[in-house]
């Protein structure tokens, strides 16, 4: 399936400790958000978005809800030096979406699931694009000398 929509503006990355997210555990404190945000603006966001949209299961109605709720602006991307990767936190709709009456067109768990899954997939593709096409730095983490040698 293809989602035929224009890419939104890339998110502005806030100075949040990624360890505050329930879905992330990151060692170190240098998250390189300024550099990542610059890469997003230089084309990584649009490139990743187009790749994602070409195979997305979200439809235009789901995407419109995500935009109306300003979910895209709540993405976070950060460098995880220990894992030598770009980490991310994808925004999502809460489990109590029905009680909160978040959006007039938000009326089923199927829609909630499609939006949450779609945004997670977008975040992953953005991370892969950044690492593959834009990042040329190496992780600074060095393993301790006392780790066992499994090659023998």
PDB file of C-alpha atoms in Angstrom:
ATOM      1  CA  UNK A   1       0.000   0.000   0.000  1.00  0.00           C
ATOM      2  CA  UNK A   2       1.196   3.531  -0.644  1.00  0.00           C
ATOM      3  CA  UNK A   3       0.412   6.595   1.414  1.00  0.00           C
ATOM      4  CA  UNK A   4       0.329   9.467  -1.081  1.00  0.00           C
ATOM      5  CA  UNK A   5       0.935  12.520   1.128  1.00  0.00           C
ATOM      6  CA  UNK A   6       3.561  15.223   1.366  1.00  0.00           C
ATOM      7  CA  UNK A   7       6.207  14.820   4.057  1.00  0.00           C
ATOM      8  CA  UNK A   8       5.637  17.076   7.066  1.00  0.00           C
ATOM      9  CA  UNK A   9       8.405  19.204   8.500  1.00  0.00           C
ATOM     10  CA  UNK A  10      10.959  17.178  10.467  1.00  0.00           C
ATOM     11  CA  UNK A  11      10.590  17.273  14.236  1.00  0.00           C
ATOM     12  CA  UNK A  12      12.660  19.596  16.379  1.00  0.00           C
ATOM     13  CA  UNK A  13      14.608  17.439  18.788  1.00  0.00           C
ATOM     14  CA  UNK A  14      14.265  18.371  22.445  1.00  0.00           C
ATOM     15  CA  UNK A  15      16.904  17.884  25.116  1.00  0.00           C
ATOM     16  CA  UNK A  16      15.183  14.963  26.827  1.00  0.00           C
ATOM     17  CA  UNK A  17      17.100  12.180  28.550  1.00  0.00           C
ATOM     18  CA  UNK A  18      16.083   9.137  26.469  1.00  0.00           C
ATOM     19  CA  UNK A  19      16.176   6.986  29.600  1.00  0.00           C
ATOM     20  CA  UNK A  20      12.970   8.751  30.643  1.00  0.00           C
ATOM     21  CA  UNK A  21      11.136   6.920  27.862  1.00  0.00           C
ATOM     22  CA  UNK A  22       9.613   3.574  28.782  1.00  0.00           C
ATOM     23  CA  UNK A  23      10.938   2.015  25.578  1.00  0.00           C
ATOM     24  CA  UNK A  24      14.590   3.128  25.711  1.00  0.00           C
ATOM     25  CA  UNK A  25      17.696   2.446  27.740  1.00  0.00           C
ATOM     26  CA  UNK A  26      20.693   4.440  26.594  1.00  0.00           C
ATOM     27  CA  UNK A  27      24.170   4.593  28.093  1.00  0.00           C
ATOM     28  CA  UNK A  28      26.184   7.780  27.876  1.00  0.00           C
ATOM     29  CA  UNK A  29      25.101  11.365  27.773  1.00  0.00           C
ATOM     30  CA  UNK A  30      26.122  12.717  24.371  1.00  0.00           C
ATOM     31  CA  UNK A  31      23.020  12.291  22.233  1.00  0.00           C
ATOM     32  CA  UNK A  32      24.154  14.471  19.297  1.00  0.00           C
ATOM     33  CA  UNK A  33      20.683  15.855  18.709  1.00  0.00           C
ATOM     34  CA  UNK A  34      21.913  19.045  17.030  1.00  0.00           C
ATOM     35  CA  UNK A  35      23.736  17.024  14.393  1.00  0.00           C
ATOM     36  CA  UNK A  36      20.832  14.610  13.931  1.00  0.00           C
ATOM     37  CA  UNK A  37      18.375  17.480  13.593  1.00  0.00           C
ATOM     38  CA  UNK A  38      20.619  19.055  10.949  1.00  0.00           C
ATOM     39  CA  UNK A  39      20.703  15.755   9.016  1.00  0.00           C
ATOM     40  CA  UNK A  40      16.906  15.532   9.198  1.00  0.00           C
ATOM     41  CA  UNK A  41      16.609  19.037   7.733  1.00  0.00           C
ATOM     42  CA  UNK A  42      19.252  18.316   5.064  1.00  0.00           C
ATOM     43  CA  UNK A  43      17.119  15.556   3.566  1.00  0.00           C
ATOM     44  CA  UNK A  44      17.200  12.477   5.811  1.00  0.00           C
ATOM     45  CA  UNK A  45      13.648  13.096   7.018  1.00  0.00           C
ATOM     46  CA  UNK A  46      12.182  13.498   3.552  1.00  0.00           C
ATOM     47  CA  UNK A  47      14.128  10.523   2.179  1.00  0.00           C
ATOM     48  CA  UNK A  48      13.015   8.269   5.045  1.00  0.00           C
ATOM     49  CA  UNK A  49       9.450   9.547   4.901  1.00  0.00           C
ATOM     50  CA  UNK A  50       9.162   8.761   1.198  1.00  0.00           C
ATOM     51  CA  UNK A  51      10.543   5.251   1.754  1.00  0.00           C
ATOM     52  CA  UNK A  52       8.114   4.719   4.620  1.00  0.00           C
ATOM     53  CA  UNK A  53       5.088   6.128   2.761  1.00  0.00           C
ATOM     54  CA  UNK A  54       5.753   3.857  -0.234  1.00  0.00           C
ATOM     55  CA  UNK A  55       5.064   0.797   1.919  1.00  0.00           C
ATOM     56  CA  UNK A  56       2.975   2.162   4.761  1.00  0.00           C
ATOM     57  CA  UNK A  57      -0.176   0.424   5.935  1.00  0.00           C
ATOM     58  CA  UNK A  58      -1.566   3.747   7.160  1.00  0.00           C
ATOM     59  CA  UNK A  59      -4.238   5.311   5.020  1.00  0.00           C
ATOM     60  CA  UNK A  60      -4.804   9.007   4.467  1.00  0.00           C
ATOM     61  CA  UNK A  61      -7.517   9.196   7.134  1.00  0.00           C
ATOM     62  CA  UNK A  62      -5.136   7.703   9.743  1.00  0.00           C
ATOM     63  CA  UNK A  63      -2.372  10.066   8.644  1.00  0.00           C
ATOM     64  CA  UNK A  64      -4.702  13.072   8.887  1.00  0.00           C
ATOM     65  CA  UNK A  65      -5.507  12.150  12.509  1.00  0.00           C
ATOM     66  CA  UNK A  66      -1.779  11.866  13.308  1.00  0.00           C
ATOM     67  CA  UNK A  67      -1.197  15.305  11.777  1.00  0.00           C
ATOM     68  CA  UNK A  68      -4.217  16.866  13.492  1.00  0.00           C
ATOM     69  CA  UNK A  69      -2.913  15.612  16.845  1.00  0.00           C
ATOM     70  CA  UNK A  70       0.572  16.950  16.012  1.00  0.00           C
ATOM     71  CA  UNK A  71       2.132  13.564  16.714  1.00  0.00           C
ATOM     72  CA  UNK A  72       4.989  13.958  14.226  1.00  0.00           C
ATOM     73  CA  UNK A  73       6.449  16.871  16.177  1.00  0.00           C
ATOM     74  CA  UNK A  74       6.820  14.581  19.206  1.00  0.00           C
ATOM     75  CA  UNK A  75       9.318  12.197  17.584  1.00  0.00           C
ATOM     76  CA  UNK A  76      12.699  12.102  19.234  1.00  0.00           C
ATOM     77  CA  UNK A  77      15.943  10.843  17.751  1.00  0.00           C
ATOM     78  CA  UNK A  78      19.221  10.493  19.634  1.00  0.00           C
ATOM     79  CA  UNK A  79      22.637   8.928  19.259  1.00  0.00           C
ATOM     80  CA  UNK A  80      23.220   5.796  21.336  1.00  0.00           C
ATOM     81  CA  UNK A  81      26.998   5.612  21.458  1.00  0.00           C
ATOM     82  CA  UNK A  82      27.079   2.351  23.400  1.00  0.00           C
ATOM     83  CA  UNK A  83      25.070   0.549  20.706  1.00  0.00           C
ATOM     84  CA  UNK A  84      26.554   2.569  17.797  1.00  0.00           C
ATOM     85  CA  UNK A  85      23.088   3.394  16.512  1.00  0.00           C
ATOM     86  CA  UNK A  86      20.469   6.088  16.256  1.00  0.00           C
ATOM     87  CA  UNK A  87      17.760   5.528  18.816  1.00  0.00           C
ATOM     88  CA  UNK A  88      14.283   6.957  18.708  1.00  0.00           C
ATOM     89  CA  UNK A  89      11.078   7.470  20.576  1.00  0.00           C
ATOM     90  CA  UNK A  90       7.939   7.365  18.448  1.00  0.00           C
ATOM     91  CA  UNK A  91       4.860   9.231  19.611  1.00  0.00           C
ATOM     92  CA  UNK A  92       1.674   7.265  19.965  1.00  0.00           C
ATOM     93  CA  UNK A  93      -1.905   7.335  21.054  1.00  0.00           C
ATOM     94  CA  UNK A  94      -2.583   6.357  24.668  1.00  0.00           C
ATOM     95  CA  UNK A  95      -4.638   3.343  25.746  1.00  0.00           C
ATOM     96  CA  UNK A  96      -7.304   5.661  27.185  1.00  0.00           C
ATOM     97  CA  UNK A  97      -7.815   7.424  23.836  1.00  0.00           C
ATOM     98  CA  UNK A  98     -11.553   6.800  23.962  1.00  0.00           C
ATOM     99  CA  UNK A  99     -12.039   8.403  27.378  1.00  0.00           C
ATOM    100  CA  UNK A 100      -9.950  11.399  26.372  1.00  0.00           C
ATOM    101  CA  UNK A 101     -11.969  12.036  23.201  1.00  0.00           C
ATOM    102  CA  UNK A 102      -8.761  12.986  21.392  1.00  0.00           C
ATOM    103  CA  UNK A 103     -10.121  13.353  17.866  1.00  0.00           C
ATOM    104  CA  UNK A 104     -13.605  13.149  16.306  1.00  0.00           C
ATOM    105  CA  UNK A 105     -12.449  10.648  13.648  1.00  0.00           C
ATOM    106  CA  UNK A 106     -10.636   8.409  16.121  1.00  0.00           C
ATOM    107  CA  UNK A 107     -13.230   5.721  16.625  1.00  0.00           C
ATOM    108  CA  UNK A 108     -11.620   2.269  16.717  1.00  0.00           C
ATOM    109  CA  UNK A 109      -8.729   0.277  18.126  1.00  0.00           C
ATOM    110  CA  UNK A 110      -7.846  -0.576  14.529  1.00  0.00           C
ATOM    111  CA  UNK A 111      -7.214   3.081  13.757  1.00  0.00           C
ATOM    112  CA  UNK A 112      -5.233   3.565  16.980  1.00  0.00           C
ATOM    113  CA  UNK A 113      -3.123   0.496  16.199  1.00  0.00           C
ATOM    114  CA  UNK A 114      -2.535   1.581  12.610  1.00  0.00           C
ATOM    115  CA  UNK A 115      -1.348   5.023  13.722  1.00  0.00           C
ATOM    116  CA  UNK A 116       0.885   3.709  16.508  1.00  0.00           C
ATOM    117  CA  UNK A 117       2.410   0.981  14.332  1.00  0.00           C
ATOM    118  CA  UNK A 118       2.864   3.353  11.401  1.00  0.00           C
ATOM    119  CA  UNK A 119       4.676   5.951  13.478  1.00  0.00           C
ATOM    120  CA  UNK A 120       6.920   3.276  14.985  1.00  0.00           C
ATOM    121  CA  UNK A 121       7.814   2.052  11.500  1.00  0.00           C
ATOM    122  CA  UNK A 122       8.515   5.611  10.366  1.00  0.00           C
ATOM    123  CA  UNK A 123      10.837   6.149  13.319  1.00  0.00           C
ATOM    124  CA  UNK A 124      12.761   2.966  12.542  1.00  0.00           C
ATOM    125  CA  UNK A 125      13.200   3.908   8.879  1.00  0.00           C
ATOM    126  CA  UNK A 126      14.401   7.385   9.855  1.00  0.00           C
ATOM    127  CA  UNK A 127      17.022   5.812  12.154  1.00  0.00           C
ATOM    128  CA  UNK A 128      18.186   3.422   9.445  1.00  0.00           C
ATOM    129  CA  UNK A 129      18.400   6.231   6.885  1.00  0.00           C
ATOM    130  CA  UNK A 130      20.395   8.446   9.239  1.00  0.00           C
ATOM    131  CA  UNK A 131      22.860   5.680  10.071  1.00  0.00           C
ATOM    132  CA  UNK A 132      23.230   4.424   6.508  1.00  0.00           C
ATOM    133  CA  UNK A 133      23.345   7.705   4.578  1.00  0.00           C
ATOM    134  CA  UNK A 134      24.271  10.567   6.895  1.00  0.00           C
ATOM    135  CA  UNK A 135      26.284   9.520   9.928  1.00  0.00           C
ATOM    136  CA  UNK A 136      29.998   9.161   9.416  1.00  0.00           C
ATOM    137  CA  UNK A 137      31.110   9.181  13.032  1.00  0.00           C
ATOM    138  CA  UNK A 138      32.173   6.103  14.929  1.00  0.00           C
ATOM    139  CA  UNK A 139      31.014   5.126  18.374  1.00  0.00           C
ATOM    140  CA  UNK A 140      33.401   6.299  21.052  1.00  0.00           C
ATOM    141  CA  UNK A 141      32.497   3.514  23.463  1.00  0.00           C
ATOM    142  CA  UNK A 142      35.329   1.072  24.032  1.00  0.00           C
ATOM    143  CA  UNK A 143      34.651  -2.239  25.689  1.00  0.00           C
ATOM    144  CA  UNK A 144      36.578  -2.943  28.876  1.00  0.00           C
ATOM    145  CA  UNK A 145      39.697  -5.097  28.592  1.00  0.00           C
ATOM    146  CA  UNK A 146      38.345  -7.720  30.982  1.00  0.00           C
ATOM    147  CA  UNK A 147      35.592  -9.037  28.701  1.00  0.00           C
ATOM    148  CA  UNK A 148      35.931 -12.759  27.885  1.00  0.00           C
ATOM    149  CA  UNK A 149      37.387 -13.690  24.514  1.00  0.00           C
ATOM    150  CA  UNK A 150      34.819 -15.874  22.767  1.00  0.00           C
ATOM    151  CA  UNK A 151      36.894 -16.353  19.608  1.00  0.00           C
ATOM    152  CA  UNK A 152      39.096 -19.082  21.101  1.00  0.00           C
TER     153      UNK A 152
END
